[in-house]
PDB file of C-alpha atoms in Angstrom:
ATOM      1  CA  UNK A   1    -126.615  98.496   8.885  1.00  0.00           C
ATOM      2  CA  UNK A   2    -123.419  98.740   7.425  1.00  0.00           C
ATOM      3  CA  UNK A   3    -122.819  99.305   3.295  1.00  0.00           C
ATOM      4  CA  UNK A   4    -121.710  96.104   3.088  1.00  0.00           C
ATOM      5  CA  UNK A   5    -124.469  94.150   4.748  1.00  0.00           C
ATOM      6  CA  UNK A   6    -126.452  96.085   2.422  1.00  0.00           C
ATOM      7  CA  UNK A   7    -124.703  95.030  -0.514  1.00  0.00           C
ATOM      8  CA  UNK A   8    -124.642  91.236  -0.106  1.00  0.00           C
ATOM      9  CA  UNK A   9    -127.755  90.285  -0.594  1.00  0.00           C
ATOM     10  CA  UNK A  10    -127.914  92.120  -4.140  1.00  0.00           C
ATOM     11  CA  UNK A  11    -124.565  90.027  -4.800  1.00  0.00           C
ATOM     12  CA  UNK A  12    -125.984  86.231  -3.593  1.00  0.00           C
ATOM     13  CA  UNK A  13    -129.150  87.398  -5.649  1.00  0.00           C
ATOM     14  CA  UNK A  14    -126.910  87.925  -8.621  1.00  0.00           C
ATOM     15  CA  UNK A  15    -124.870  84.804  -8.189  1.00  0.00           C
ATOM     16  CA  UNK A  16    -128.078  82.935  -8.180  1.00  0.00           C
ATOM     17  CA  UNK A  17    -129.244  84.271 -11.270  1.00  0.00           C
ATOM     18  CA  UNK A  18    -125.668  84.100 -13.104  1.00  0.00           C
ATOM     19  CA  UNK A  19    -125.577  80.044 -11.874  1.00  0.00           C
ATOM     20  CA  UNK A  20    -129.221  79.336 -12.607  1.00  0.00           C
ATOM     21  CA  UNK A  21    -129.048  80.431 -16.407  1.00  0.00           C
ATOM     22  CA  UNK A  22    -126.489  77.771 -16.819  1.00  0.00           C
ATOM     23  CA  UNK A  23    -127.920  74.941 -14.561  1.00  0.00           C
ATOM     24  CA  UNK A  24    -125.563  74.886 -12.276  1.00  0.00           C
ATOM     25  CA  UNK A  25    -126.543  72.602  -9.079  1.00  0.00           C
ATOM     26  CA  UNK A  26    -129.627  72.242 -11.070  1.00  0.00           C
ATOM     27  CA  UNK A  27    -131.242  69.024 -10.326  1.00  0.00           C
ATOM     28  CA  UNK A  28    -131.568  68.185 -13.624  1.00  0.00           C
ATOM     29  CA  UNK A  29    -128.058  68.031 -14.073  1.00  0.00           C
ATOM     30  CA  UNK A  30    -125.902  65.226 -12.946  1.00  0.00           C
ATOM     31  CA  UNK A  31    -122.190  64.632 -12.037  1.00  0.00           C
ATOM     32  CA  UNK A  32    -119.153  63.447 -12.541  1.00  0.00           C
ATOM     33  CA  UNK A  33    -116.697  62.308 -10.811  1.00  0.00           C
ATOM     34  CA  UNK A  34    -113.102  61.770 -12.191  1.00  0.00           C
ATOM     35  CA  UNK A  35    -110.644  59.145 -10.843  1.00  0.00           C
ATOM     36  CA  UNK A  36    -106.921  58.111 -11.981  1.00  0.00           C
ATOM     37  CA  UNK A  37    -105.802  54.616 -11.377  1.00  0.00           C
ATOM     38  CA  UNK A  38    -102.313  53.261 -11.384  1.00  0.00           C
ATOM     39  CA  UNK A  39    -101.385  50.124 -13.029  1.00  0.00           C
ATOM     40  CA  UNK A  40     -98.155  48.144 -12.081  1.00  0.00           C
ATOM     41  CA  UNK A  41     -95.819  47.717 -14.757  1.00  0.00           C
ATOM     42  CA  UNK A  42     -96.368  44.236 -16.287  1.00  0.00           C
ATOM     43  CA  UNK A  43     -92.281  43.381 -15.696  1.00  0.00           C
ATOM     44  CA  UNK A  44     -93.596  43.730 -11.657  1.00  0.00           C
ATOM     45  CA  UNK A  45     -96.792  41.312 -12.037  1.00  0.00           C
ATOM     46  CA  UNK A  46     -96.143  38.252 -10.683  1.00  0.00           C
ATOM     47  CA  UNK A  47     -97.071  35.501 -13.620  1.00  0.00           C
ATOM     48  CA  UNK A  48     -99.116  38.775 -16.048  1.00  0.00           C
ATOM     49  CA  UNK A  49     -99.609  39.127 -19.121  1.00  0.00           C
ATOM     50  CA  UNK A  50    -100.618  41.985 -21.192  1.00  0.00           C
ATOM     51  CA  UNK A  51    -103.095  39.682 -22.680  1.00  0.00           C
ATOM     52  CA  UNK A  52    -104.251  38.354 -19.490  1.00  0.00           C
ATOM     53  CA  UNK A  53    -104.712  41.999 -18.001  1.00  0.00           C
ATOM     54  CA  UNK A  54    -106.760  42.868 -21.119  1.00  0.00           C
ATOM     55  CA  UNK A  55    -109.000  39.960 -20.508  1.00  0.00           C
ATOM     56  CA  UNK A  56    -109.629  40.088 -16.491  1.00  0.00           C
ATOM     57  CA  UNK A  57    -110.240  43.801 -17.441  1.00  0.00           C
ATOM     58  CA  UNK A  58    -113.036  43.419 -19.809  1.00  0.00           C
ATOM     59  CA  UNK A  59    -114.807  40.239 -18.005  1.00  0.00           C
ATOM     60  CA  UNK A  60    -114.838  42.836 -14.582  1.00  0.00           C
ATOM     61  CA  UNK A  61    -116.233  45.442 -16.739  1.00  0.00           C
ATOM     62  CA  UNK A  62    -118.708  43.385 -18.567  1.00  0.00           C
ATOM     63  CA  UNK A  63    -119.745  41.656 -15.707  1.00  0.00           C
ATOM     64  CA  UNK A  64    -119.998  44.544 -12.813  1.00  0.00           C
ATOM     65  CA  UNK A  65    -121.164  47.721 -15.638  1.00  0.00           C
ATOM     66  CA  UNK A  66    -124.571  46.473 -15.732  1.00  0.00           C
ATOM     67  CA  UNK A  67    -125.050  45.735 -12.224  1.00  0.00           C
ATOM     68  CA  UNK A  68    -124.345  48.622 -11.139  1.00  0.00           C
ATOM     69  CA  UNK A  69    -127.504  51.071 -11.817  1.00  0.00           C
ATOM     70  CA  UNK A  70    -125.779  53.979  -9.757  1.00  0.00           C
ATOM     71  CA  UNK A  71    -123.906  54.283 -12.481  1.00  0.00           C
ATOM     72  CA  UNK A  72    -125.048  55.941 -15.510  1.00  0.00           C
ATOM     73  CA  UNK A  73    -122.236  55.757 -17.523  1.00  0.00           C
ATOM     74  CA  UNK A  74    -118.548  55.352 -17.182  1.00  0.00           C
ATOM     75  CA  UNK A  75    -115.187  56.009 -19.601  1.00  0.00           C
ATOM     76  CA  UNK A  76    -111.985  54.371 -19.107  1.00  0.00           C
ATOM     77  CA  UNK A  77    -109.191  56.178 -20.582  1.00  0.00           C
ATOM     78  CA  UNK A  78    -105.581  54.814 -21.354  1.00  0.00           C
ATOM     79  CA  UNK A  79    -102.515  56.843 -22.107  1.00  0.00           C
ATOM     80  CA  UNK A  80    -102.238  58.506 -25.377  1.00  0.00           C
ATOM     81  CA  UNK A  81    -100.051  61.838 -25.506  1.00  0.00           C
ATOM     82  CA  UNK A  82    -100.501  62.422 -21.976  1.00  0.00           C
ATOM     83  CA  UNK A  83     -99.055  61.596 -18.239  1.00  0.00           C
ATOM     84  CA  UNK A  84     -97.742  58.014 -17.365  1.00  0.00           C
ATOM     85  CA  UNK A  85     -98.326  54.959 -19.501  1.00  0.00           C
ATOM     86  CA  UNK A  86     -99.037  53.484 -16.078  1.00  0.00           C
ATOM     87  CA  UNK A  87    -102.153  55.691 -15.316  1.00  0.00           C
ATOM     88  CA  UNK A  88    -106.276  55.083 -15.823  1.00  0.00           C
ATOM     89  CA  UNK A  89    -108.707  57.557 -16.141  1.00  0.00           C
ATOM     90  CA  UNK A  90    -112.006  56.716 -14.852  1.00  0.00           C
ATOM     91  CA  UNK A  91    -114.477  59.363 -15.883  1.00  0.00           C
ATOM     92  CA  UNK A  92    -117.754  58.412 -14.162  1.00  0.00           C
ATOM     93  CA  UNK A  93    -121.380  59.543 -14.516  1.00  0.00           C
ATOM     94  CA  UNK A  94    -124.353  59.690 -11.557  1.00  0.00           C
ATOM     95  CA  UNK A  95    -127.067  60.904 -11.065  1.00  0.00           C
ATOM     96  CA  UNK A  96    -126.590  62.547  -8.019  1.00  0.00           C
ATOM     97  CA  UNK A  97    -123.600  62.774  -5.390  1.00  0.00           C
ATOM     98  CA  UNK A  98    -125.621  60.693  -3.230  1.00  0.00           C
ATOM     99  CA  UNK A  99    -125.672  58.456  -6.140  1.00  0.00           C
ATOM    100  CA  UNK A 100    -122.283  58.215  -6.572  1.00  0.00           C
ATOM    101  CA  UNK A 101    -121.691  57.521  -2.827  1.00  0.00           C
ATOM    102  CA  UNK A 102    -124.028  54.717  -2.301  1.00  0.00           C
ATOM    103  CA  UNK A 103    -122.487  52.825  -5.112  1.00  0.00           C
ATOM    104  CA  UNK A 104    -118.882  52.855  -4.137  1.00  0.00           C
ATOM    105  CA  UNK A 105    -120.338  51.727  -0.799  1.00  0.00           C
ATOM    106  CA  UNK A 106    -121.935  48.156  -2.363  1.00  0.00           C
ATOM    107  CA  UNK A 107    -119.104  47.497  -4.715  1.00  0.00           C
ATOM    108  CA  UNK A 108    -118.601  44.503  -3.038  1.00  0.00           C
ATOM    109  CA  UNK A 109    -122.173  43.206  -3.113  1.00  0.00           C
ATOM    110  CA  UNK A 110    -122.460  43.632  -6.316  1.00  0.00           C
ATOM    111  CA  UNK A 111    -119.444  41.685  -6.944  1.00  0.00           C
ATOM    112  CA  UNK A 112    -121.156  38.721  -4.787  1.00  0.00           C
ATOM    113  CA  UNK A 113    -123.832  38.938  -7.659  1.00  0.00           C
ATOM    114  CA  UNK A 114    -121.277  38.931 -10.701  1.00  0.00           C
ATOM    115  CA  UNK A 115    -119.277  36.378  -9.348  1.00  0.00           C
ATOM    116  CA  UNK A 116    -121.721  33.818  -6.991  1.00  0.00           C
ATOM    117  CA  UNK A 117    -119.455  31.173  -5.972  1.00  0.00           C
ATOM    118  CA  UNK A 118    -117.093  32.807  -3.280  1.00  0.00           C
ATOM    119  CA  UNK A 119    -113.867  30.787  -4.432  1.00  0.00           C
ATOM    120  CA  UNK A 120    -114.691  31.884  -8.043  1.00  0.00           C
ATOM    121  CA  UNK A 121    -114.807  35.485  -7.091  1.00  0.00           C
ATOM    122  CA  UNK A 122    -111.793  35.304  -4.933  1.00  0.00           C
ATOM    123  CA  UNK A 123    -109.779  34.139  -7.562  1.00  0.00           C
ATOM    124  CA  UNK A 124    -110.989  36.089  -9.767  1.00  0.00           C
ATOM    125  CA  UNK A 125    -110.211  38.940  -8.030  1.00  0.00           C
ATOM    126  CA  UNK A 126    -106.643  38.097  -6.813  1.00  0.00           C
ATOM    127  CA  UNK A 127    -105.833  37.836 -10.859  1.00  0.00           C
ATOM    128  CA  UNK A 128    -107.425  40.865 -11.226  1.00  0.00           C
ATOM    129  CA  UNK A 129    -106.105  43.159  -8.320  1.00  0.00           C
ATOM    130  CA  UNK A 130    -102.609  42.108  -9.500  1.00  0.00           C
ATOM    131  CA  UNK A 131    -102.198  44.501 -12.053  1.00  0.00           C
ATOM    132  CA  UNK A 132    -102.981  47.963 -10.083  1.00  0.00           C
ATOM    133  CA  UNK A 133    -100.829  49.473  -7.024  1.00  0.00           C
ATOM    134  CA  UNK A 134    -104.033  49.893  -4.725  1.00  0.00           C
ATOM    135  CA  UNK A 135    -103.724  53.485  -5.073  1.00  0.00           C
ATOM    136  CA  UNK A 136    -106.177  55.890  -7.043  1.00  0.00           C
ATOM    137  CA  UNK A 137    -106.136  59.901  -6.775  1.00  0.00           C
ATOM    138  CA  UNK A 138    -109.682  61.414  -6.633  1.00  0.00           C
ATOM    139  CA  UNK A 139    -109.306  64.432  -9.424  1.00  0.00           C
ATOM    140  CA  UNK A 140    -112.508  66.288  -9.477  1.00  0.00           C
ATOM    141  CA  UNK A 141    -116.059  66.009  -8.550  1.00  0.00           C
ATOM    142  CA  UNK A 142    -117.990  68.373 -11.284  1.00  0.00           C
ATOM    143  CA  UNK A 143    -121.384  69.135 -12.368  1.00  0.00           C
ATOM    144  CA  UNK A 144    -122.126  67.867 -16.313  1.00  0.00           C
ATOM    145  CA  UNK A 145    -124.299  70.572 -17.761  1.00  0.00           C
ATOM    146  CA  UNK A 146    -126.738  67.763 -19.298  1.00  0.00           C
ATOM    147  CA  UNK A 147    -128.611  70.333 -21.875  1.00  0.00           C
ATOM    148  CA  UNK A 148    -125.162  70.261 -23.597  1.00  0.00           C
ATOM    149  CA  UNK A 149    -123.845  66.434 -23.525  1.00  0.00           C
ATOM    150  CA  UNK A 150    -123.936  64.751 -26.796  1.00  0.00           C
ATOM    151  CA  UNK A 151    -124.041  60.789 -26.877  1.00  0.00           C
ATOM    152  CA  UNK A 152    -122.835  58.568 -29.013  1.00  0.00           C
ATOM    153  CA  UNK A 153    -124.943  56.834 -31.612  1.00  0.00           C
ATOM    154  CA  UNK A 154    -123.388  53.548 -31.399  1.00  0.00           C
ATOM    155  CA  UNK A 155    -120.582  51.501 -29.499  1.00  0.00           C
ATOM    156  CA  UNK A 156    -117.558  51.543 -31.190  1.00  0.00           C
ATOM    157  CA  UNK A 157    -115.512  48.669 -32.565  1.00  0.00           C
ATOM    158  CA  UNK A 158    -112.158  50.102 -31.978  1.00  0.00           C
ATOM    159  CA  UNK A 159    -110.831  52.658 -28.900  1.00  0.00           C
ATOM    160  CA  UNK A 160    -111.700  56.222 -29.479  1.00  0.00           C
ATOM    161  CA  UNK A 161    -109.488  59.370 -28.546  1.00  0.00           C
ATOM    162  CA  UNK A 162    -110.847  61.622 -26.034  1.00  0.00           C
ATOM    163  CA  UNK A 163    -109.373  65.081 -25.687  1.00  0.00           C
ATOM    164  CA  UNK A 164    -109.782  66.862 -22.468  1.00  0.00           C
ATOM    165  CA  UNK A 165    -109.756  70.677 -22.069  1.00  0.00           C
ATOM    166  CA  UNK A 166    -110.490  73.545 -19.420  1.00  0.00           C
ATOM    167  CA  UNK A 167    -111.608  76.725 -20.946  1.00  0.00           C
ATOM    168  CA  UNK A 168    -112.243  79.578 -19.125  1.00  0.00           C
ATOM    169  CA  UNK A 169    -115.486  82.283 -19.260  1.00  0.00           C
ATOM    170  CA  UNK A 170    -115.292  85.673 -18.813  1.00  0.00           C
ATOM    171  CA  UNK A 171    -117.231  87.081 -16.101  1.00  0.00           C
ATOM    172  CA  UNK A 172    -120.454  88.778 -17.410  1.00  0.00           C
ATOM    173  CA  UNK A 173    -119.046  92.306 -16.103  1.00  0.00           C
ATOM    174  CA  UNK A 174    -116.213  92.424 -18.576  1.00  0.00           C
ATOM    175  CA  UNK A 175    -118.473  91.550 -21.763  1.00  0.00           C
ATOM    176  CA  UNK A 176    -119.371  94.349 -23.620  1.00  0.00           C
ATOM    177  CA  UNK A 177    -122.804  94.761 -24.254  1.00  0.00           C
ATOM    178  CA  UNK A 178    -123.500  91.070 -22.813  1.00  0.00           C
ATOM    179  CA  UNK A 179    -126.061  88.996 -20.494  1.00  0.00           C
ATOM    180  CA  UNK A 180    -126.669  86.061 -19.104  1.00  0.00           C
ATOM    181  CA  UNK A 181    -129.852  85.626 -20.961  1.00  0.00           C
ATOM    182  CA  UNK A 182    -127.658  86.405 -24.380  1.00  0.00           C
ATOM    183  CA  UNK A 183    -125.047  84.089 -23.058  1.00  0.00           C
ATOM    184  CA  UNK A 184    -127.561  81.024 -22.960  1.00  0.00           C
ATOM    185  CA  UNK A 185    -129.291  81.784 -25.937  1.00  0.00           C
ATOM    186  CA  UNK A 186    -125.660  81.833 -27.929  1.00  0.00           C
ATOM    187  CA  UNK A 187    -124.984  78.169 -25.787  1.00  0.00           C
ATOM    188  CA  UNK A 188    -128.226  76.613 -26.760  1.00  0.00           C
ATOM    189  CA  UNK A 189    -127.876  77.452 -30.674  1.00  0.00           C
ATOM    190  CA  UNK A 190    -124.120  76.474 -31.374  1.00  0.00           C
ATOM    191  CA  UNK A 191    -125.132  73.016 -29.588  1.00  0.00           C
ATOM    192  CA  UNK A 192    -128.365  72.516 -31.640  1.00  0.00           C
ATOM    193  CA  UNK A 193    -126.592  73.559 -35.090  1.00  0.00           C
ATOM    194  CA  UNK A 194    -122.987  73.286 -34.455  1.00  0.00           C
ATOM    195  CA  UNK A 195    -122.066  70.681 -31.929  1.00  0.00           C
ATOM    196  CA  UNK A 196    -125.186  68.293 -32.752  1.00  0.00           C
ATOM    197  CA  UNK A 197    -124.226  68.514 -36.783  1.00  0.00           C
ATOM    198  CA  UNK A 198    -120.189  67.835 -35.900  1.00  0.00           C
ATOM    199  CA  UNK A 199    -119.937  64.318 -37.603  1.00  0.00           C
ATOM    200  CA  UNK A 200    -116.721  63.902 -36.202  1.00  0.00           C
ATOM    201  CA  UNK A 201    -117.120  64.541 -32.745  1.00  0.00           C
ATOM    202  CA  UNK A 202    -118.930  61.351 -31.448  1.00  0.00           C
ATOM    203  CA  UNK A 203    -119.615  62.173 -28.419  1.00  0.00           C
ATOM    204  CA  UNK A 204    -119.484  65.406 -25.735  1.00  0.00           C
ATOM    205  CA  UNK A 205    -119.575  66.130 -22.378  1.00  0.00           C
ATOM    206  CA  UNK A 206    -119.339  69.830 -20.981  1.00  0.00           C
ATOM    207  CA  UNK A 207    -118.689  70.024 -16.790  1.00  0.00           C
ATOM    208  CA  UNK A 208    -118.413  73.005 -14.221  1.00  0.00           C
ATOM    209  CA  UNK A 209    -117.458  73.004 -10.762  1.00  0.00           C
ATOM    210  CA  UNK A 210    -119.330  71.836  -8.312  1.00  0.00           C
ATOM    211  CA  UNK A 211    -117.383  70.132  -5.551  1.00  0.00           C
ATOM    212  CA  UNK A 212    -113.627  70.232  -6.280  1.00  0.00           C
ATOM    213  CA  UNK A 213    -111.350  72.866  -7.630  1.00  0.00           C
ATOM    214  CA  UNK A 214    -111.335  76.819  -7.607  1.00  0.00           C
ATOM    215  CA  UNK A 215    -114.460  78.957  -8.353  1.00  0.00           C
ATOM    216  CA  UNK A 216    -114.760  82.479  -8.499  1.00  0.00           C
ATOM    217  CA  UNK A 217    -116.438  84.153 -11.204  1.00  0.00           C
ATOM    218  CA  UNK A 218    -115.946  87.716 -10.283  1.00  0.00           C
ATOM    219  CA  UNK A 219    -112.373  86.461 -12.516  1.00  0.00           C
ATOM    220  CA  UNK A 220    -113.427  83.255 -14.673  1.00  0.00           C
ATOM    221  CA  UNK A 221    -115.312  80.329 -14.493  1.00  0.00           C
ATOM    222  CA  UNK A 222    -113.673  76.988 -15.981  1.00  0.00           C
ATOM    223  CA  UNK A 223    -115.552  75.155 -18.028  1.00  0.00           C
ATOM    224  CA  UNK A 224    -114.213  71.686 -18.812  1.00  0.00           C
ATOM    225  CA  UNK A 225    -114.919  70.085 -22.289  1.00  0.00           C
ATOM    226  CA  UNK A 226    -114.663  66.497 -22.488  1.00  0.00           C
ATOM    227  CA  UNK A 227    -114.933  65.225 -26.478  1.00  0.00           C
ATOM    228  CA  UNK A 228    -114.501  61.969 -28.363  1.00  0.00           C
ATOM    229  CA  UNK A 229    -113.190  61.449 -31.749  1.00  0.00           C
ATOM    230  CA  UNK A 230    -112.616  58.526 -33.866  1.00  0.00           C
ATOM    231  CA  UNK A 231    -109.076  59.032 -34.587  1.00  0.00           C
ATOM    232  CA  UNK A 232    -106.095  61.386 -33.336  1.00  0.00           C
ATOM    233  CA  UNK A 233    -106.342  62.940 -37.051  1.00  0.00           C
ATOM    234  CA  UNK A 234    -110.041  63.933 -36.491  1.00  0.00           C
ATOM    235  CA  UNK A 235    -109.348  65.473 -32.524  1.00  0.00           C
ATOM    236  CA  UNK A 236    -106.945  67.321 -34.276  1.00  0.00           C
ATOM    237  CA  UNK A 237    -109.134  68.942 -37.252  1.00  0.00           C
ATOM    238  CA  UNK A 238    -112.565  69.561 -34.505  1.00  0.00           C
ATOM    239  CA  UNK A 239    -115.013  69.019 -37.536  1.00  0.00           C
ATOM    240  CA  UNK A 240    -115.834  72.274 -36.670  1.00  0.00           C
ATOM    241  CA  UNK A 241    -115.599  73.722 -40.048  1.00  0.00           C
ATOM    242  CA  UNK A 242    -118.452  72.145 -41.774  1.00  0.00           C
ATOM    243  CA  UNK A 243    -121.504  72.727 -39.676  1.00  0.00           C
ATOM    244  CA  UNK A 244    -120.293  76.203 -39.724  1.00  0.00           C
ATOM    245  CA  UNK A 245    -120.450  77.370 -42.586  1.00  0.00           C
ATOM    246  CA  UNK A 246    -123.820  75.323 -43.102  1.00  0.00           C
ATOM    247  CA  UNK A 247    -125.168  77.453 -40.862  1.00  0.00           C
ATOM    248  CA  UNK A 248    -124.026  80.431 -41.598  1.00  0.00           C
ATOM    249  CA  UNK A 249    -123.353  80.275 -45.466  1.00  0.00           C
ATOM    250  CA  UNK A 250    -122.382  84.188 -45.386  1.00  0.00           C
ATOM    251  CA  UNK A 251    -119.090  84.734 -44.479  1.00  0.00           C
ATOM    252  CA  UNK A 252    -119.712  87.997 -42.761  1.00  0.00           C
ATOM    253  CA  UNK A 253    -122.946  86.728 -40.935  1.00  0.00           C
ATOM    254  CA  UNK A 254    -120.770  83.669 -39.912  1.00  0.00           C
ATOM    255  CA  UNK A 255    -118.221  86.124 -38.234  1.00  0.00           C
ATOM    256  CA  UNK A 256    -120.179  88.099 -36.962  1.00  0.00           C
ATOM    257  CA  UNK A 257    -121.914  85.481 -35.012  1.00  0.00           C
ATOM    258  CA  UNK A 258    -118.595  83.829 -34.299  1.00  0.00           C
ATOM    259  CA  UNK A 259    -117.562  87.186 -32.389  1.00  0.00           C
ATOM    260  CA  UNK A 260    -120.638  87.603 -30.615  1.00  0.00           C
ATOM    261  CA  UNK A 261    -120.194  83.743 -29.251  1.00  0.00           C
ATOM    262  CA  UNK A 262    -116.739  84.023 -28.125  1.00  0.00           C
ATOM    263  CA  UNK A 263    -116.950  87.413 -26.383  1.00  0.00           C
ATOM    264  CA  UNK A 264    -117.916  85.302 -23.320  1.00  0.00           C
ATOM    265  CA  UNK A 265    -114.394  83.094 -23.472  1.00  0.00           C
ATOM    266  CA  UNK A 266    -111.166  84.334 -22.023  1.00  0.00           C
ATOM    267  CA  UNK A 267    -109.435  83.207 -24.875  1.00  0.00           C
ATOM    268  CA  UNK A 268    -107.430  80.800 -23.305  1.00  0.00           C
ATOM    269  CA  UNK A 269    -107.286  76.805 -22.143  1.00  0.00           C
ATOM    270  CA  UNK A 270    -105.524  74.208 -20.387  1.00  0.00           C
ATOM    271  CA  UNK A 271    -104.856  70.744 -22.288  1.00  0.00           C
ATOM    272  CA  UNK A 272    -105.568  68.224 -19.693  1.00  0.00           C
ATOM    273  CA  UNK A 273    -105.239  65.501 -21.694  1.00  0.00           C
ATOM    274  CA  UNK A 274    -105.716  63.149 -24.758  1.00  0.00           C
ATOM    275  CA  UNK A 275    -106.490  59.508 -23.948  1.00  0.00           C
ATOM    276  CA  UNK A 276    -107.366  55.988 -25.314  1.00  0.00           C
ATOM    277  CA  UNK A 277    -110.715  55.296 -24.349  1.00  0.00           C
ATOM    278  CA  UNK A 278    -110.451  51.938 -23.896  1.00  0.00           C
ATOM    279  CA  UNK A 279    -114.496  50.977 -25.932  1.00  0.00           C
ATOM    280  CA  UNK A 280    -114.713  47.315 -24.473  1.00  0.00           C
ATOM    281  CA  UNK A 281    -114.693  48.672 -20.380  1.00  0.00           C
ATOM    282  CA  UNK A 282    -116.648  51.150 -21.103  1.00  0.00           C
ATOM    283  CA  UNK A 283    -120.341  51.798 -19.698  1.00  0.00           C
TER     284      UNK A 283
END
């Protein structure tokens, strides 16, 4: 048998273990699925309205979100600082790829049960359809690491900003002194004492790859961090400060732990995005 026959099975055995201690394709975990949609420009909609769009917009949202129990949760972002002012994000949540499938599949039963009377839905949905182009790009397909989401305590009144970034981690050969066990531990007490105490940050969701994109972690793994904040003014300060140095009173204890936590980043990111998330089509 040849060395490197010999050799593979130690390196699956090791990607196992690597993926495991972070959940990845764990079946507790869910996904996410991340769709943009294009919107006509209102000048090009026959006999629209921006107040009409708003309004067919939330009535298909408030009628279709809870009908359909595929879905576990859905954001609907609107330009901010980033791309066209034409463009939708739909940032979906299933339980499973199956999940996800099956409900894209009975769309249009489910509309039969929001809207009973056949003429009523047709019309409905001719105002509707109007204002998009029929086209959407499928973005990603990713795994949410559900140990680390946190959800919003209440609905609010007015659209959020949601900041969207890809970080990268290093791979566990390159970290000094480091381990996937030490790696999870760090994870699990910066959520429980930092992220869960961040007033500011409303909500959090934290994806890997699963079916989309590049993955090799013998060079980085890319971590995407999807985060809500009230205002533009509070994505911009984190709220990271604070819980912090509650924590960790002592500066030096503070940076020391700091290091320690951020030996297992790259040190760089990618913006993807900042949006509107637009509260009322929300799920």
């Amino acid at each position: 048998m040849s060395y490197s026959f010999r050799i593979l099975p130690c390196l699956i055995f090791f990607m196992v273990l690597n993926n495991a201690l972070l959940g990845q394709y764990d079946p507790e975990n869910e996904v996410v699925t991340i769709s943009k949609y294009h919107l006509k420009p209102l000048s090009e909609v026959e006999n629209g309205s921006a107040a009409e769009r708003k309004e067919v917009f939330e009535e298909y949202a408030r009628k279709m979100n809870p009908l359909s129990t595929k879905l576990k949760s859905a954001m609907m972002l609107g330009h901010y600082w980033t791309g066209s002012s034409q463009d939708i994000l739909a940032v979906n949540r299933w339980k499973s790829i199956a999940d996800a499938d099956e409900s894209v599949v009975s769309t249009e039963e489910v509309r039969k049960r929001a809207w009973r009377r056949d003429d009523l839905r047709e019309e409905f949905m001719k105002k509707y359809n109007k204002y998009w182009t029929g086209r959407h790009d499928d973005l990603e397909v990713l795994e949410l690491l559900n140990g680390y989401t946190k959800n919003r305590k209440r609905k609010p009144k007015e659209n959020t900003v949601v900041t969207i970034v890809r970080r990268y981690m290093a791979p566990l050969s390159t970290v000094e002194d480091g381990s996937a066990e030490e790696r999870k531990e760090l994870w699990d007490e910066w959520f429980e004492n930092i992220t869960m105490e961040n007033d500011k940050l409303l909500s959090q969701m934290i994806l890997r790859h699963y079916w989309s994109g590049t993955y090799n972690p013998r060079e980085e793994t890319p971590i995407i961090f999807i985060r809500e904040f009230v205002s533009m003014a509070d994505a911009d300060d984190g709220g990271w400060d604070e819980p912090l140095e509650q924590y960790w009173p002592d500066e030096d204890t503070r940076e020391e732990n700091l290091a320690k936590f951020f030996k297992y980043w790259l040190g760089k990111h990618e913006d993807i995005g900042v949006y509107h998330n637009l509260v009322n089509l929300q799920k």
